[in-house]
Amino acid sequence: MSPTRTWADPVETATGRTQWEPPFPDPEGLNPAPSASPPPAQSHNTKRRQYAAGQTQAYYGADTIAPPAGPAYGGVPTQPGQQPQLFTPGLAGDGQFAQQQVGVQPGQAPYYGQTQQEPEYINAPGFGQGATYQPPGVNALADQFSQMGVGQKGPRLFTTNLLAAPPDPLELHRPPPDIFLPPNSCLSNSPMANADSSYQRCTLNTIPTSHSLLQKSKIPLGLVITPYRTVKEGDEPVPLVTDTVIARCRRCRTYINPYVQFIDGGNRWRCCMCSMSNEVPQLFDWDQVRNQPGDRWARAELNHGVVEFVAPTEYMVRPPQPAVFVFLIDVSHNAIQSGMVATATRTILENLDRIPNEDNRTKVAFIAFDTSLHFFSLPAGTADSSMLVVSDIDDVFLPKPTDLLVNLTESRPAIESLLTRLNDMFQDNHTIGSALGPALQSAFKLMAHIGGKIQVLSASLPSVGAGALKNREDPKVLGTSKESALLQAASPFYKTFAIECSRAQVSVDMFLFSSGYQDVATLACLPHYTSGQTYFYPAFNASRTEDAIKFAHEFGEVLAMPIMLEAVMRVRASKNLRMSAFHGNFFVRSTDLLAMPSVPQDLSYAIEIQIEDNITAPFVVLQTAVLHTTCYGERRIRVITTALPTTNNLSEIFASADQVAIATLLANKAVERSLTHKLEDARDAVFNKMVEILSAYKASMTAAGAGASAQLAISENMKMLPVLLLGLLKNVGIRQSAQIPPDLRAYAQCLLTTLPSQLLIPYIYPTFYSLHNMPPECGTVGEHGTIMPQPLPLTSERLERHGLFLIEDGQTIFLWVGRDAVPQLIMDVFNLPNYEVLRGGKTTLPELENPFSQRLNAVVQKTREMRRGVYYPHLYVVKEDGEPPLRLWALSCLIQDRADVLPSYQQFISQLRDKIWENRPRRSKGFIPLLIERAGGWFAQGASAWQNGPSMTSSLLSRNRSGLES
């Protein structure tokens, strides 16, 4: 977590670290700190297999991301002292980046991970990678200057040239820019006083004091919130306040937090948002557990930015309801034949013990549907179940008042018996068609009085009854301005039904399996407005083990997820800040109250913020509160608080910009624009926003100003933003193409608007590893788990014909095999004699009895587990000369290359530069610019005249001289 720093306190009292020491580890856990311990010693009896002519060189000293190693498996050995060069297509000549890869150019910031000398100034472009020591006298003098307003205390701005700095994937693993709060702004010295960025992060970590200043920077102001991210091993658990003493502001209803002020001898507190004076609750200083006076300063809400309160009865409209799960299972011919029903019922059966049911109140129901509805009576205390068929789908009714929605514990034998037999009951079903709409209506009737979750498993396009849809897929429309119509809901039924569900506290999850068109865009309306999630398995076939494993894993994780029910969320902010637009899966009940029948873990929301009037406070506070019922029947309030300083200095605004949060917000805005306008408008909006930010930076922060410049300048902390937005433009969700099926595009848009930043960033900027020559410690267990290779830039220039590479975006893993891979590599990885017999496509890697296979499997396993979320990526083997569609799919992840009509990274940067030059403000020419322009013309004329003889040259000179004198 990036610690909150104050101007007046250069040493953190909680940790004893100076504010210039290396930052805390990456909050997402992607780039843990290197281990100080040496690597495990190699046993002298174990001989490590060598595959290349040159011996593999091992590099030690990293624990999670290892440095690049020497060649192996047929690689060409690197000459002593020679460093690999990075070449990006579209850039000038060969070796242009050689100097940047080998060493740092004069005046240029060193790259992440390189050994660097400590600069003479503090907070250098190395983001504080080492501590800077200054003699006490110098510090004292600096403090005196700062009191006089001389010098800068806050984020420091450093400029980089995008034309000369290739994207470095490791930059994305850094924490967001530090937050420099003014002195005495926080009650606590705890580094947890500000919410961790994995819960809540702002696009700017320093807020402009006026709307005009924000407009001048052109950076969008917004908040990215993941209120219920999973707590993995090593994460700080969210502290729970159990005494039901909740202090809130009487005027703005803000929850007490580390940024309030106690006044009147500690008997009152002043709100940090509206400055209202409030009384401290009587039991605030009483320890109810020990029944004695307690330590106020030890209370969790005064030390932590993320805290959860057990809510008293006044926060309840009704008593906490039990968790309810209604399973709607498609049993039409397509669903049975694909194996979906068998896989789904087996997964539910295996995960019955994982479904949240600690208080034994959880209720479940099962409804099967094709063109009719099949209800199942599950009486308690017996293993018998009976099926009740309703063929009238125009006027849906429940065939029985009891035993349809049953207690999971009491009816467990009947439930297990049904799940064991369900697939066999419909094995010979040849009905083609789907009454999904009536099935949803019946599930709603069954649970509307309680609320809960509907889990829909559908394998065909709804065709009969309410909500029936038609196949509107038209290849002629793809890639045209009419394509965006295919991404909008085709029927008003689903949105209307979703709003009814939201009112009744019913949430819907969609699991879609169709081998043909299924209209994901329309069906995704249900999860969108009921705060559920959509999962898509195109061409699902359970006879392929990989398909069955992926669905079973993801469905099982969803069933086991500790969901939050009957939730409402509101974001409050300091005076003159207003939440202006909301993005994500919820229903906006009033101007700023978001209704969420359930809140899944690791679901993200983006909110745009507007500055309504000038801000005079030295810092502002943003607080998200989520009132919910746990799936164990307890009413709680989760409060997430972030405090950010204000500034009227444009350089501090640029220096505090969070490129990951900006990319996340722009992804949400791009999807919304593609639905309300056209896909082309969404792409143009993303490109133009990048142009605006670069133009604003050039005009305000560089010496060139509005004039011509050979550089494309951006602040150091935003240098990955252009490549992130290029990845967004090349993402399936909004990419320019006439080959993307509407269902795939609609599902990609669902991911773009729901994935938390930790999953969204690799989805638009994939990860690329070289495996055949990875260091020997990669794939082994280090201090922070499996050690991963060092990620490479996303360009095919890094592919080698003899190599083995891994490309992954969090949803899919590609294992690229070069055509000249040596037989020993193929044998060690796939247990096959040579490259020719290897088949490409979806596969499961064998676990073989050799070190390289074990390390490779460990890397793949770590790739599937290292991020939050339920997703289990498929693994595809891609041969260099294999099937063209699979090759192109894998290569499309290398977003720095040119693909079809989409530009390479260097072409994209050039387009940005050209657009900035076109948009530059035009000025009337003075004498000096006119002289320079004429001199250029004279030079061209002189070069031509030189070739035509001396007489022509002399006449030109005399003519130009007379023109200048005039």
Coordinates of N, CA and C in Angstrom, one line a residue, residues 336-472:
I336 N -28.5 -30.3 -23.2 CA -28.2 -31.7 -22.8 C -27.0 -32.3 -23.6
Q337 N -27.1 -32.0 -24.9 CA -26.0 -32.6 -25.8 C -24.7 -32.0 -25.6
S338 N -24.6 -30.7 -25.2 CA -23.3 -30.1 -24.9 C -22.7 -30.5 -23.6
G339 N -23.5 -31.2 -22.8 CA -23.0 -31.6 -21.5 C -23.1 -30.5 -20.4
M340 N -23.7 -29.4 -20.7 CA -23.8 -28.3 -19.7 C -24.6 -28.7 -18.5
V341 N -25.7 -29.4 -18.7 CA -26.6 -29.8 -17.6 C -25.8 -30.8 -16.7
A342 N -25.2 -31.8 -17.2 CA -24.4 -32.7 -16.4 C -23.3 -32.0 -15.6
T343 N -22.6 -31.1 -16.3 CA -21.5 -30.4 -15.6 C -22.1 -29.5 -14.5
A344 N -23.2 -28.8 -14.8 CA -23.7 -27.9 -13.8 C -24.3 -28.6 -12.6
T345 N -25.0 -29.7 -12.8 CA -25.6 -30.4 -11.6 C -24.5 -31.0 -10.8
R346 N -23.4 -31.6 -11.5 CA -22.3 -32.2 -10.7 C -21.6 -31.1 -9.9
T347 N -21.4 -29.9 -10.5 CA -20.7 -28.8 -9.8 C -21.5 -28.3 -8.6
I348 N -22.9 -28.2 -8.7 CA -23.7 -27.8 -7.6 C -23.6 -28.8 -6.5
L349 N -23.7 -30.1 -6.9 CA -23.6 -31.2 -5.9 C -22.3 -31.2 -5.1
E350 N -21.2 -31.0 -5.8 CA -19.9 -31.0 -5.2 C -19.7 -29.7 -4.3
N351 N -20.5 -28.7 -4.6 CA -20.2 -27.4 -3.8 C -21.4 -27.1 -2.9
L352 N -22.2 -28.1 -2.6 CA -23.3 -27.8 -1.6 C -22.8 -27.3 -0.2
D353 N -21.6 -27.9 0.2 CA -21.1 -27.6 1.5 C -20.4 -26.2 1.4
R354 N -20.1 -25.7 0.2 CA -19.4 -24.4 0.1 C -20.4 -23.2 0.0
I355 N -21.7 -23.5 -0.3 CA -22.7 -22.5 -0.4 C -22.9 -21.8 1.0
P356 N -22.8 -20.5 1.1 CA -22.9 -19.9 2.4 C -24.1 -20.3 3.2
N357 N -23.9 -21.0 4.3 CA -25.0 -21.5 5.1 C -24.6 -21.7 6.5
E358 N -23.9 -20.8 7.1 CA -23.4 -21.0 8.5 C -24.5 -21.1 9.5
D359 N -25.6 -20.3 9.2 CA -26.7 -20.2 10.2 C -27.8 -21.2 9.8
N360 N -27.6 -22.1 8.8 CA -28.5 -23.1 8.4 C -29.9 -22.5 8.0
R361 N -29.8 -21.3 7.4 CA -31.1 -20.6 7.0 C -31.2 -20.6 5.5
T362 N -30.1 -20.9 4.8 CA -30.1 -20.7 3.3 C -31.2 -21.6 2.6
K363 N -31.9 -21.0 1.6 CA -32.9 -21.7 0.9 C -32.5 -21.8 -0.6
V364 N -32.9 -22.9 -1.2 CA -32.6 -23.2 -2.6 C -33.9 -23.7 -3.3
A365 N -33.9 -23.5 -4.6 CA -35.0 -24.0 -5.5 C -34.4 -24.3 -6.8
F366 N -35.0 -25.3 -7.5 CA -34.5 -25.7 -8.9 C -35.7 -25.7 -9.8
I367 N -35.5 -25.0 -11.0 CA -36.5 -24.9 -12.0 C -35.8 -25.3 -13.3
A368 N -36.2 -26.3 -14.0 CA -35.7 -26.7 -15.3 C -36.6 -26.1 -16.4
F369 N -36.1 -25.7 -17.5 CA -36.9 -25.2 -18.6 C -36.4 -25.5 -20.0
D370 N -37.4 -25.8 -20.9 CA -37.1 -25.8 -22.3 C -38.2 -24.9 -22.9
T371 N -39.3 -25.5 -23.5 CA -40.4 -24.7 -23.9 C -41.5 -24.8 -22.9
S372 N -41.3 -25.6 -21.8 CA -42.1 -25.7 -20.6 C -41.3 -25.5 -19.4
L373 N -42.0 -25.4 -18.3 CA -41.3 -25.2 -17.0 C -41.5 -26.4 -16.2
H374 N -40.3 -26.8 -15.6 CA -40.3 -28.1 -14.7 C -39.9 -27.7 -13.3
F375 N -40.9 -27.7 -12.4 CA -40.6 -27.4 -11.0 C -40.3 -28.7 -10.3
F376 N -39.6 -28.6 -9.1 CA -39.2 -29.8 -8.4 C -39.6 -29.6 -6.9
S377 N -40.4 -30.5 -6.4 CA -40.8 -30.5 -5.0 C -39.8 -31.3 -4.2
L378 N -39.3 -30.6 -3.2 CA -38.2 -31.2 -2.4 C -38.6 -31.2 -0.9
P379 N -39.4 -32.1 -0.5 CA -39.9 -32.1 0.9 C -38.7 -32.4 1.9
A380 N -38.8 -31.9 3.0 CA -37.7 -32.1 4.1 C -37.8 -33.5 4.6
G381 N -36.6 -34.0 5.0 CA -36.6 -35.2 5.7 C -36.7 -36.5 4.9
T382 N -36.7 -36.3 3.5 CA -36.8 -37.5 2.7 C -35.9 -37.3 1.4
A383 N -35.5 -38.4 0.8 CA -34.7 -38.3 -0.4 C -35.5 -38.3 -1.6
D384 N -36.8 -38.3 -1.5 CA -37.7 -38.3 -2.7 C -37.9 -36.9 -3.2
S385 N -38.0 -36.7 -4.5 CA -38.4 -35.5 -5.1 C -39.3 -35.7 -6.3
S386 N -40.2 -34.8 -6.6 CA -41.2 -35.0 -7.6 C -41.1 -33.8 -8.6
M387 N -41.4 -34.0 -9.9 CA -41.3 -33.0 -10.9 C -42.8 -32.6 -11.2
L388 N -43.0 -31.2 -11.3 CA -44.3 -30.7 -11.7 C -44.1 -29.9 -12.9
V389 N -44.8 -30.2 -14.0 CA -44.6 -29.5 -15.3 C -45.7 -28.5 -15.5
V390 N -45.3 -27.3 -15.9 CA -46.2 -26.2 -16.3 C -46.0 -25.9 -17.7
S391 N -47.0 -26.2 -18.6 CA -46.8 -26.0 -20.0 C -47.4 -24.6 -20.4
D392 N -48.2 -24.0 -19.6 CA -48.8 -22.7 -19.9 C -47.7 -21.6 -19.5
I393 N -47.0 -21.1 -20.5 CA -46.0 -20.1 -20.2 C -46.5 -18.7 -20.5
D394 N -47.7 -18.5 -20.9 CA -48.2 -17.2 -21.1 C -48.7 -16.6 -19.8
D395 N -49.2 -17.4 -18.9 CA -49.7 -16.9 -17.6 C -49.0 -17.8 -16.5
V396 N -47.8 -17.4 -16.1 CA -47.0 -18.2 -15.2 C -47.6 -18.3 -13.8
F397 N -47.6 -19.5 -13.3 CA -48.1 -19.7 -11.9 C -47.2 -20.7 -11.2
L398 N -47.2 -20.8 -9.9 CA -46.5 -21.8 -9.1 C -47.4 -23.0 -8.9
P399 N -47.0 -24.2 -9.3 CA -47.9 -25.3 -9.2 C -48.1 -25.8 -7.8
K400 N -47.4 -25.3 -6.8 CA -47.5 -25.8 -5.5 C -47.0 -24.7 -4.5
P401 N -47.7 -24.5 -3.4 CA -47.4 -23.4 -2.5 C -46.2 -23.7 -1.7
T402 N -45.9 -25.0 -1.4 CA -44.8 -25.4 -0.5 C -43.8 -26.3 -1.2
D403 N -42.6 -26.5 -0.6 CA -41.6 -27.5 -1.0 C -41.0 -27.2 -2.3
L404 N -41.2 -26.0 -2.9 CA -40.5 -25.6 -4.1 C -39.2 -24.8 -3.7
L405 N -39.3 -23.9 -2.7 CA -38.2 -23.2 -2.2 C -38.0 -23.8 -0.8
V406 N -36.9 -24.5 -0.6 CA -36.7 -25.3 0.6 C -35.4 -24.9 1.3
N407 N -35.3 -25.3 2.6 CA -34.1 -25.1 3.4 C -33.1 -26.0 2.9
L408 N -31.9 -25.5 2.7 CA -30.8 -26.3 2.2 C -30.4 -27.5 3.1
T409 N -30.4 -27.2 4.4 CA -30.0 -28.2 5.4 C -31.1 -29.3 5.6
E410 N -32.3 -28.8 5.7 CA -33.4 -29.7 6.0 C -33.7 -30.7 4.8
S411 N -33.6 -30.1 3.6 CA -33.9 -30.9 2.4 C -32.7 -31.4 1.7
R412 N -31.6 -31.5 2.4 CA -30.3 -31.9 1.7 C -30.4 -33.3 1.0
P413 N -31.0 -34.3 1.6 CA -31.1 -35.6 0.9 C -31.9 -35.5 -0.4
A414 N -33.0 -34.8 -0.4 CA -33.8 -34.7 -1.6 C -33.0 -33.9 -2.7
I415 N -32.3 -32.9 -2.3 CA -31.5 -32.0 -3.2 C -30.4 -32.9 -3.9
E416 N -29.7 -33.6 -3.1 CA -28.7 -34.5 -3.6 C -29.2 -35.5 -4.6
S417 N -30.4 -36.1 -4.2 CA -31.0 -37.1 -5.1 C -31.4 -36.5 -6.4
L418 N -31.9 -35.3 -6.4 CA -32.4 -34.6 -7.6 C -31.2 -34.3 -8.5
L419 N -30.1 -33.7 -7.9 CA -28.9 -33.3 -8.7 C -28.3 -34.6 -9.3
T420 N -28.4 -35.7 -8.7 CA -27.8 -36.9 -9.2 C -28.6 -37.4 -10.4
R421 N -29.9 -37.2 -10.4 CA -30.8 -37.7 -11.5 C -31.2 -36.7 -12.6
L422 N -30.9 -35.5 -12.4 CA -31.5 -34.5 -13.2 C -31.1 -34.6 -14.7
N423 N -29.8 -34.8 -14.9 CA -29.4 -34.9 -16.3 C -30.0 -36.2 -17.0
D424 N -30.1 -37.3 -16.3 CA -30.7 -38.5 -16.9 C -32.1 -38.3 -17.1
M425 N -32.8 -37.5 -16.4 CA -34.3 -37.3 -16.6 C -34.5 -36.7 -17.9
F426 N -33.6 -35.9 -18.4 CA -33.8 -35.2 -19.7 C -32.9 -35.6 -20.8
Q427 N -32.3 -36.8 -20.6 CA -31.3 -37.3 -21.5 C -31.8 -37.4 -22.9
D428 N -33.1 -37.8 -23.0 CA -33.7 -38.1 -24.4 C -34.6 -36.9 -24.8
N429 N -34.3 -35.7 -24.2 CA -35.2 -34.6 -24.5 C -34.7 -34.0 -25.9
H430 N -35.6 -34.0 -26.9 CA -35.3 -33.4 -28.2 C -36.0 -32.1 -28.4
T431 N -36.5 -31.5 -27.4 CA -37.2 -30.2 -27.5 C -36.1 -29.1 -27.8
I432 N -36.4 -28.3 -28.9 CA -35.5 -27.2 -29.2 C -36.3 -25.9 -29.0
G433 N -35.8 -25.1 -28.2 CA -36.5 -23.9 -27.8 C -36.2 -23.5 -26.4
S434 N -36.5 -22.3 -26.0 CA -36.2 -21.8 -24.6 C -37.2 -20.8 -24.2
A435 N -37.8 -21.1 -23.0 CA -38.8 -20.2 -22.4 C -38.1 -19.6 -21.2
L436 N -37.0 -18.9 -21.5 CA -36.3 -18.2 -20.4 C -37.1 -17.2 -19.7
G437 N -37.8 -16.3 -20.4 CA -38.6 -15.3 -19.8 C -39.6 -15.8 -18.8
P438 N -40.5 -16.8 -19.2 CA -41.4 -17.3 -18.2 C -40.7 -18.0 -17.0
A439 N -39.5 -18.6 -17.3 CA -38.8 -19.2 -16.2 C -38.3 -18.2 -15.2
L440 N -37.9 -17.0 -15.7 CA -37.4 -15.9 -14.8 C -38.6 -15.4 -14.0
Q441 N -39.8 -15.3 -14.7 CA -41.0 -14.8 -14.0 C -41.4 -15.8 -12.8
S442 N -41.3 -17.1 -13.1 CA -41.7 -18.0 -12.0 C -40.7 -18.0 -10.9
A443 N -39.4 -17.9 -11.2 CA -38.4 -17.8 -10.1 C -38.7 -16.5 -9.3
F444 N -39.0 -15.4 -9.9 CA -39.3 -14.2 -9.2 C -40.5 -14.3 -8.3
K445 N -41.6 -15.0 -8.8 CA -42.7 -15.3 -7.9 C -42.3 -16.1 -6.7
L446 N -41.4 -17.0 -6.9 CA -41.0 -17.9 -5.8 C -40.2 -17.2 -4.7
M447 N -39.5 -16.2 -5.0 CA -38.5 -15.6 -4.1 C -38.7 -14.1 -3.8
A448 N -39.7 -13.5 -4.5 CA -39.8 -12.0 -4.4 C -40.0 -11.5 -3.0
H449 N -40.7 -12.3 -2.1 CA -41.0 -11.9 -0.7 C -39.7 -11.9 0.1
I450 N -38.6 -12.6 -0.3 CA -37.4 -12.6 0.4 C -36.3 -11.9 -0.3
G451 N -36.1 -12.1 -1.6 CA -34.9 -11.6 -2.3 C -33.9 -12.7 -2.4
G452 N -32.8 -12.5 -3.1 CA -31.8 -13.5 -3.2 C -31.2 -13.4 -4.6
K453 N -30.6 -14.6 -5.0 CA -29.9 -14.7 -6.3 C -30.6 -15.7 -7.2
I454 N -30.8 -15.4 -8.5 CA -31.2 -16.3 -9.5 C -30.0 -16.7 -10.3
Q455 N -29.6 -17.9 -10.4 CA -28.5 -18.4 -11.2 C -29.1 -19.0 -12.5
V456 N -28.9 -18.3 -13.6 CA -29.5 -18.8 -14.9 C -28.4 -19.5 -15.7
L457 N -28.7 -20.7 -16.1 CA -27.8 -21.5 -17.0 C -28.5 -21.7 -18.3
S458 N -28.1 -21.0 -19.3 CA -28.9 -21.1 -20.6 C -28.0 -21.4 -21.7
A459 N -28.5 -22.3 -22.6 CA -27.6 -22.8 -23.7 C -28.3 -22.5 -25.1
S460 N -29.3 -21.7 -25.1 CA -29.9 -21.3 -26.4 C -30.6 -20.0 -26.3
L461 N -30.9 -19.4 -27.5 CA -31.6 -18.1 -27.6 C -33.0 -18.2 -27.1
P462 N -33.5 -17.4 -26.1 CA -34.9 -17.4 -25.7 C -35.8 -17.3 -26.9
S463 N -36.8 -18.2 -27.1 CA -37.5 -18.3 -28.3 C -39.0 -18.3 -28.1
V464 N -39.5 -18.6 -26.9 CA -41.0 -18.6 -26.7 C -41.3 -17.9 -25.4
G465 N -42.6 -17.4 -25.4 CA -43.0 -16.7 -24.2 C -42.5 -15.3 -24.1
A466 N -42.7 -14.7 -22.9 CA -42.2 -13.3 -22.6 C -40.6 -13.3 -22.8
G467 N -40.2 -12.2 -23.4 CA -38.7 -12.1 -23.6 C -38.2 -12.9 -24.7
A468 N -39.0 -13.4 -25.6 CA -38.5 -14.2 -26.8 C -37.7 -13.2 -27.7
L469 N -36.6 -13.8 -28.2 CA -35.7 -13.0 -29.0 C -35.5 -13.6 -30.4
K470 N -35.1 -12.9 -31.3 CA -34.8 -13.4 -32.7 C -33.3 -13.2 -33.0
N471 N -32.9 -14.1 -33.9 CA -31.5 -14.0 -34.3 C -31.3 -12.7 -35.2
R472 N -30.6 -11.7 -34.6 CA -30.4 -10.5 -35.4 C -28.9 -10.3 -35.8

